[in-house]
XYZ file of N, CA and C in Angstrom:
285
model
N 17.691 -26.390 8.274
C 17.786 -27.547 7.116
C 18.658 -26.801 5.919
N 19.643 -27.679 5.490
C 20.666 -27.461 4.832
C 20.546 -27.243 3.528
N 20.811 -26.549 2.881
C 20.912 -26.790 1.028
C 20.708 -28.042 0.610
N 21.887 -28.701 0.976
C 21.898 -30.250 0.317
C 21.105 -31.188 0.712
N 20.426 -31.007 2.349
C 18.994 -31.523 2.717
C 17.978 -31.247 1.990
N 17.728 -30.547 1.771
C 16.619 -29.784 0.841
C 16.475 -30.182 -0.454
N 17.806 -30.392 -1.279
C 18.087 -30.871 -2.743
C 17.631 -32.328 -2.677
N 17.889 -33.015 -1.292
C 18.028 -34.411 -1.196
C 16.061 -34.592 -1.087
N 15.607 -33.481 -0.070
C 14.084 -34.164 0.081
C 13.254 -33.929 -1.091
N 13.975 -32.949 -1.896
C 13.027 -32.593 -3.230
C 13.189 -33.719 -4.159
N 14.340 -34.059 -4.243
C 15.099 -35.252 -5.370
C 13.739 -36.427 -4.621
N 13.772 -36.890 -3.532
C 13.006 -38.152 -3.161
C 11.610 -38.240 -3.148
N 11.241 -36.649 -3.227
C 9.649 -36.311 -3.171
C 9.236 -36.516 -4.380
N 9.771 -36.093 -5.381
C 9.552 -35.556 -6.787
C 10.106 -37.144 -7.458
N 10.823 -37.863 -7.031
C 11.360 -39.082 -8.067
C 12.567 -38.343 -9.373
N 12.929 -37.294 -9.259
C 14.067 -36.505 -10.193
C 14.991 -36.507 -9.525
N 16.242 -37.393 -10.205
C 17.726 -37.574 -9.723
C 17.846 -36.372 -9.241
N 19.155 -36.453 -8.336
C 19.125 -35.491 -7.295
C 20.260 -34.165 -8.061
N 20.948 -34.738 -9.441
C 21.757 -33.657 -10.132
C 20.581 -32.474 -10.917
N 19.578 -33.218 -11.178
C 18.662 -32.407 -12.133
C 18.069 -31.470 -10.918
N 17.448 -32.077 -9.977
C 16.750 -31.503 -8.801
C 18.006 -30.192 -8.523
N 19.041 -30.709 -8.096
C 19.953 -29.559 -7.621
C 20.441 -28.181 -8.624
N 20.070 -28.593 -10.200
C 20.263 -27.626 -11.175
C 18.993 -26.846 -11.111
N 18.003 -27.252 -11.075
C 16.785 -26.736 -10.574
C 16.595 -25.622 -9.590
N 17.088 -26.229 -8.827
C 17.042 -25.600 -6.886
C 17.872 -24.236 -7.477
N 18.953 -24.458 -7.745
C 19.885 -23.410 -7.865
C 19.590 -22.241 -8.874
N 18.969 -23.027 -10.025
C 18.581 -22.153 -10.940
C 17.487 -21.179 -10.441
N 16.803 -21.634 -9.515
C 15.508 -20.783 -9.212
C 15.874 -19.708 -8.425
N 16.907 -19.942 -7.195
C 17.405 -19.327 -6.522
C 18.047 -17.837 -7.237
N 18.882 -18.414 -7.969
C 19.959 -17.500 -9.138
C 18.663 -16.550 -9.383
N 17.874 -16.958 -10.268
C 16.764 -16.217 -10.848
C 16.220 -15.147 -9.638
N 15.662 -15.826 -8.444
C 15.171 -14.802 -7.911
C 16.001 -13.563 -7.233
N 17.630 -13.974 -7.275
C 18.648 -13.227 -6.777
C 18.585 -12.351 -7.876
N 18.951 -12.691 -8.893
C 18.856 -11.776 -10.092
C 17.819 -10.536 -10.318
N 16.551 -11.076 -9.953
C 15.559 -9.940 -9.918
C 15.918 -8.992 -8.640
N 15.829 -9.622 -7.650
C 15.953 -8.547 -6.340
C 17.632 -7.683 -7.013
N 18.314 -8.060 -7.574
C 19.226 -7.244 -7.651
C 19.071 -6.134 -8.840
N 18.278 -6.450 -9.807
C 17.569 -5.783 -10.466
C 16.303 -4.259 -9.695
N 16.264 -4.753 -8.604
C 15.309 -4.210 -7.696
C 13.509 -4.283 -8.523
N 13.639 -5.587 -8.455
C 12.078 -6.284 -9.007
C 11.961 -6.996 -7.835
N 10.357 -7.106 -7.205
C 10.197 -7.732 -6.586
C 9.807 -9.550 -7.245
N 9.487 -10.377 -6.239
C 9.949 -11.729 -6.778
C 8.314 -12.104 -5.603
N 7.207 -12.452 -6.712
C 6.015 -13.124 -6.245
C 5.887 -14.479 -6.419
N 5.922 -15.374 -5.249
C 5.521 -16.738 -5.602
C 4.280 -17.116 -4.834
N 3.074 -17.289 -5.638
C 1.632 -17.396 -4.898
C 1.978 -18.417 -4.526
N 1.271 -18.564 -3.288
C 1.111 -19.846 -2.117
C 1.977 -19.614 -1.138
N 3.294 -18.896 -1.245
C 4.420 -19.021 -0.765
C 4.472 -17.589 0.521
N 4.787 -16.780 -0.777
C 4.964 -15.230 -0.187
C 6.030 -14.592 -1.107
N 6.555 -13.230 -0.647
C 6.763 -12.492 -1.807
C 7.813 -12.018 -1.097
N 9.151 -11.827 -1.760
C 10.547 -11.191 -1.472
C 10.519 -9.394 -2.253
N 10.728 -8.659 -1.693
C 10.565 -7.236 -1.835
C 11.978 -6.520 -1.734
N 12.269 -6.162 -2.856
C 13.287 -4.854 -2.586
C 12.845 -3.756 -2.083
N 13.826 -3.270 -1.268
C 13.606 -1.747 -0.492
C 14.955 -1.042 -0.211
N 14.665 -0.142 -0.103
C 16.028 1.066 0.584
C 15.639 1.292 1.842
N 16.510 1.344 2.942
C 16.613 2.377 4.180
C 17.324 3.118 3.789
N 16.770 4.501 4.063
C 17.357 5.895 4.710
C 18.121 6.015 5.474
N 19.249 6.722 5.080
C 20.110 7.207 6.463
C 19.539 7.847 7.620
N 19.996 7.414 8.808
C 19.433 7.733 9.999
C 20.501 7.581 11.383
N 20.134 8.524 12.180
C 20.854 8.313 13.726
C 20.337 6.988 14.130
N 21.944 6.418 14.704
C 21.257 5.369 15.804
C 21.897 5.669 17.142
N 21.879 5.082 18.333
C 22.778 5.064 19.216
C 23.080 3.713 20.001
N 24.279 3.535 20.162
C 25.097 2.375 20.514
C 24.629 1.621 21.969
N 23.978 0.919 21.903
C 23.345 0.665 23.480
C 24.593 0.841 24.422
N 25.724 0.239 24.143
C 26.794 0.166 25.664
C 27.241 1.448 25.746
N 27.407 2.575 24.678
C 28.030 3.677 25.146
C 27.269 4.931 25.045
N 25.914 4.646 24.664
C 25.067 5.927 24.310
C 25.656 6.493 23.094
N 26.833 6.402 22.574
C 27.137 7.233 21.594
C 26.068 7.289 20.413
N 25.879 8.771 19.874
C 25.036 8.759 18.885
C 26.104 8.401 17.085
N 25.256 7.610 16.640
C 26.253 7.006 15.353
C 25.221 7.058 14.169
N 25.633 7.822 12.911
C 25.200 7.638 11.739
C 25.167 6.456 11.004
N 24.042 5.993 10.495
C 23.916 4.760 9.581
C 23.404 5.097 8.411
N 24.471 4.361 7.572
C 24.208 5.085 6.667
C 23.193 4.350 5.567
N 22.777 4.796 4.462
C 21.376 3.985 3.486
C 22.137 2.954 2.973
N 21.015 1.604 2.867
C 21.461 0.314 2.360
C 20.308 0.157 1.554
N 20.291 -0.914 1.125
C 19.481 -1.903 0.122
C 19.069 -2.968 0.850
N 17.835 -3.330 1.185
C 17.262 -4.582 2.116
C 16.369 -5.543 0.818
N 16.387 -6.558 1.597
C 15.237 -7.447 1.274
C 14.559 -7.898 2.248
N 13.386 -8.002 1.911
C 12.022 -8.494 2.902
C 11.454 -9.600 2.262
N 11.040 -10.486 2.942
C 10.060 -11.718 2.982
C 8.757 -11.472 3.673
N 7.612 -11.648 3.065
C 6.313 -11.393 3.747
C 5.488 -12.884 3.111
N 5.353 -13.585 3.866
C 4.769 -15.024 3.712
C 3.474 -14.919 2.986
N 2.921 -15.383 2.533
C 1.709 -15.615 1.944
C 0.256 -15.782 2.717
N -0.549 -15.897 2.629
C -2.070 -15.747 4.110
C -1.879 -17.582 4.471
N -2.082 -18.276 2.744
C -2.110 -20.075 3.196
C -0.879 -20.243 3.723
N 0.604 -19.647 3.827
C 1.824 -20.441 4.275
C 1.449 -20.084 5.771
N 1.149 -18.555 6.132
C 0.957 -18.055 7.413
C -0.145 -19.326 8.204
N -1.348 -19.335 7.632
C -2.435 -20.729 7.972
C -1.547 -22.152 8.019
N -0.603 -22.244 7.543
C 0.002 -23.957 7.457
C 0.823 -23.599 8.628
N 1.534 -22.564 8.981
C 2.335 -22.507 10.149
C 1.771 -22.510 11.329
N 0.428 -22.023 11.331
C -0.530 -21.909 12.605
C -1.612 -23.012 12.496
N -1.302 -23.794 11.927
C -2.244 -25.110 12.441
C -3.709 -24.943 11.841
N -3.795 -23.750 10.873
C -5.467 -23.698 10.260
C -5.662 -24.273 9.237
N -4.167 -24.629 8.438
C -4.664 -25.636 7.199
C -3.373 -26.327 6.934
N -3.998 -27.846 6.267
C -3.012 -28.883 6.013
C -2.000 -28.253 4.794
N -0.709 -28.915 5.509
C 0.133 -28.621 4.139
C -0.118 -29.298 2.790
Protein backbone atom coordinates (compact mmCIF):
# COMPACT_ATOMS: atom_id res chain seq x y z
CA UNK A 1 0.00 0.00 0.00
CA UNK A 2 1.36 3.39 -0.98
CA UNK A 3 1.54 6.48 1.24
CA UNK A 4 -1.24 8.26 -0.65
CA UNK A 5 -3.49 5.19 -0.38
CA UNK A 6 -2.91 5.04 3.38
CA UNK A 7 -3.76 8.74 3.73
CA UNK A 8 -6.94 8.30 1.64
CA UNK A 9 -8.01 5.28 3.72
CA UNK A 10 -7.40 7.04 7.04
CA UNK A 11 -9.26 10.10 5.77
CA UNK A 12 -12.34 8.10 4.76
CA UNK A 13 -12.28 5.98 7.96
CA UNK A 14 -11.97 8.98 10.27
CA UNK A 15 -14.12 11.48 8.39
CA UNK A 16 -11.29 14.02 8.55
CA UNK A 17 -10.46 15.82 5.30
CA UNK A 18 -7.52 14.56 3.28
CA UNK A 19 -5.27 17.60 3.83
CA UNK A 20 -5.55 17.43 7.62
CA UNK A 21 -5.04 13.67 7.55
CA UNK A 22 -1.93 14.13 5.40
CA UNK A 23 -0.49 16.68 7.85
CA UNK A 24 -1.01 14.39 10.84
CA UNK A 25 0.32 11.34 8.96
CA UNK A 26 3.47 13.13 7.80
CA UNK A 27 4.02 14.76 11.21
CA UNK A 28 3.76 11.39 12.95
CA UNK A 29 6.38 9.77 10.78
CA UNK A 30 8.60 12.85 10.87
CA UNK A 31 8.51 12.67 14.68
CA UNK A 32 9.39 8.96 14.67
CA UNK A 33 12.32 9.60 12.32
CA UNK A 34 13.58 12.50 14.45
CA UNK A 35 13.55 10.33 17.56
CA UNK A 36 15.47 7.55 15.80
CA UNK A 37 18.05 10.05 14.52
CA UNK A 38 18.49 11.12 18.17
CA UNK A 39 19.08 7.41 18.97
CA UNK A 40 15.79 7.18 20.88
CA UNK A 41 13.51 4.14 20.66
CA UNK A 42 9.82 4.68 19.82
CA UNK A 43 7.14 2.45 21.37
CA UNK A 44 3.60 2.52 19.99
CA UNK A 45 1.47 0.46 22.37
CA UNK A 46 -0.59 -2.17 20.56
CA UNK A 47 1.46 -1.79 17.38
CA UNK A 48 5.16 -2.31 18.09
CA UNK A 49 8.48 -0.64 18.72
CA UNK A 50 11.08 0.96 16.50
CA UNK A 51 14.53 0.50 18.00
CA UNK A 52 17.76 2.26 17.19
CA UNK A 53 20.83 0.03 17.18
CA UNK A 54 24.42 -0.22 16.07
CA UNK A 55 26.11 -3.01 14.16
CA UNK A 56 29.80 -3.54 14.78
CA UNK A 57 32.35 -3.86 12.00
CA UNK A 58 32.82 -7.45 10.87
CA UNK A 59 34.20 -9.64 8.17
CA UNK A 60 31.94 -11.05 5.48
CA UNK A 61 32.30 -13.34 2.50
CA UNK A 62 31.11 -12.52 -1.01
CA UNK A 63 29.04 -15.58 -1.98
CA UNK A 64 29.92 -15.38 -5.66
CA UNK A 65 33.71 -15.17 -5.29
CA UNK A 66 34.38 -16.39 -1.75
CA UNK A 67 36.42 -13.22 -1.17
CA UNK A 68 36.65 -12.00 2.44
CA UNK A 69 35.56 -8.36 2.78
CA UNK A 70 35.36 -5.90 5.65
CA UNK A 71 31.87 -4.67 6.49
CA UNK A 72 31.89 -1.21 8.08
CA UNK A 73 30.02 -0.47 11.31
CA UNK A 74 26.61 1.08 10.79
CA UNK A 75 23.48 2.29 12.53
CA UNK A 76 20.27 0.35 12.03
CA UNK A 77 16.58 0.60 12.86
CA UNK A 78 14.62 -2.51 13.75
CA UNK A 79 10.90 -2.99 14.20
CA UNK A 80 9.42 -5.46 16.65
CA UNK A 81 5.64 -5.96 16.40
CA UNK A 82 3.58 -6.03 19.60
CA UNK A 83 1.88 -9.20 20.83
CA UNK A 84 -1.61 -7.93 19.83
CA UNK A 85 -0.37 -7.16 16.31
CA UNK A 86 1.19 -10.61 15.99
CA UNK A 87 -2.06 -12.18 17.17
CA UNK A 88 -4.09 -10.19 14.60
CA UNK A 89 -1.75 -11.23 11.80
CA UNK A 90 -2.02 -14.87 12.86
CA UNK A 91 -5.84 -14.78 13.12
CA UNK A 92 -5.94 -15.21 16.91
CA UNK A 93 -7.47 -11.77 17.48
CA UNK A 94 -9.92 -9.53 15.60
CA UNK A 95 -8.86 -6.15 14.24
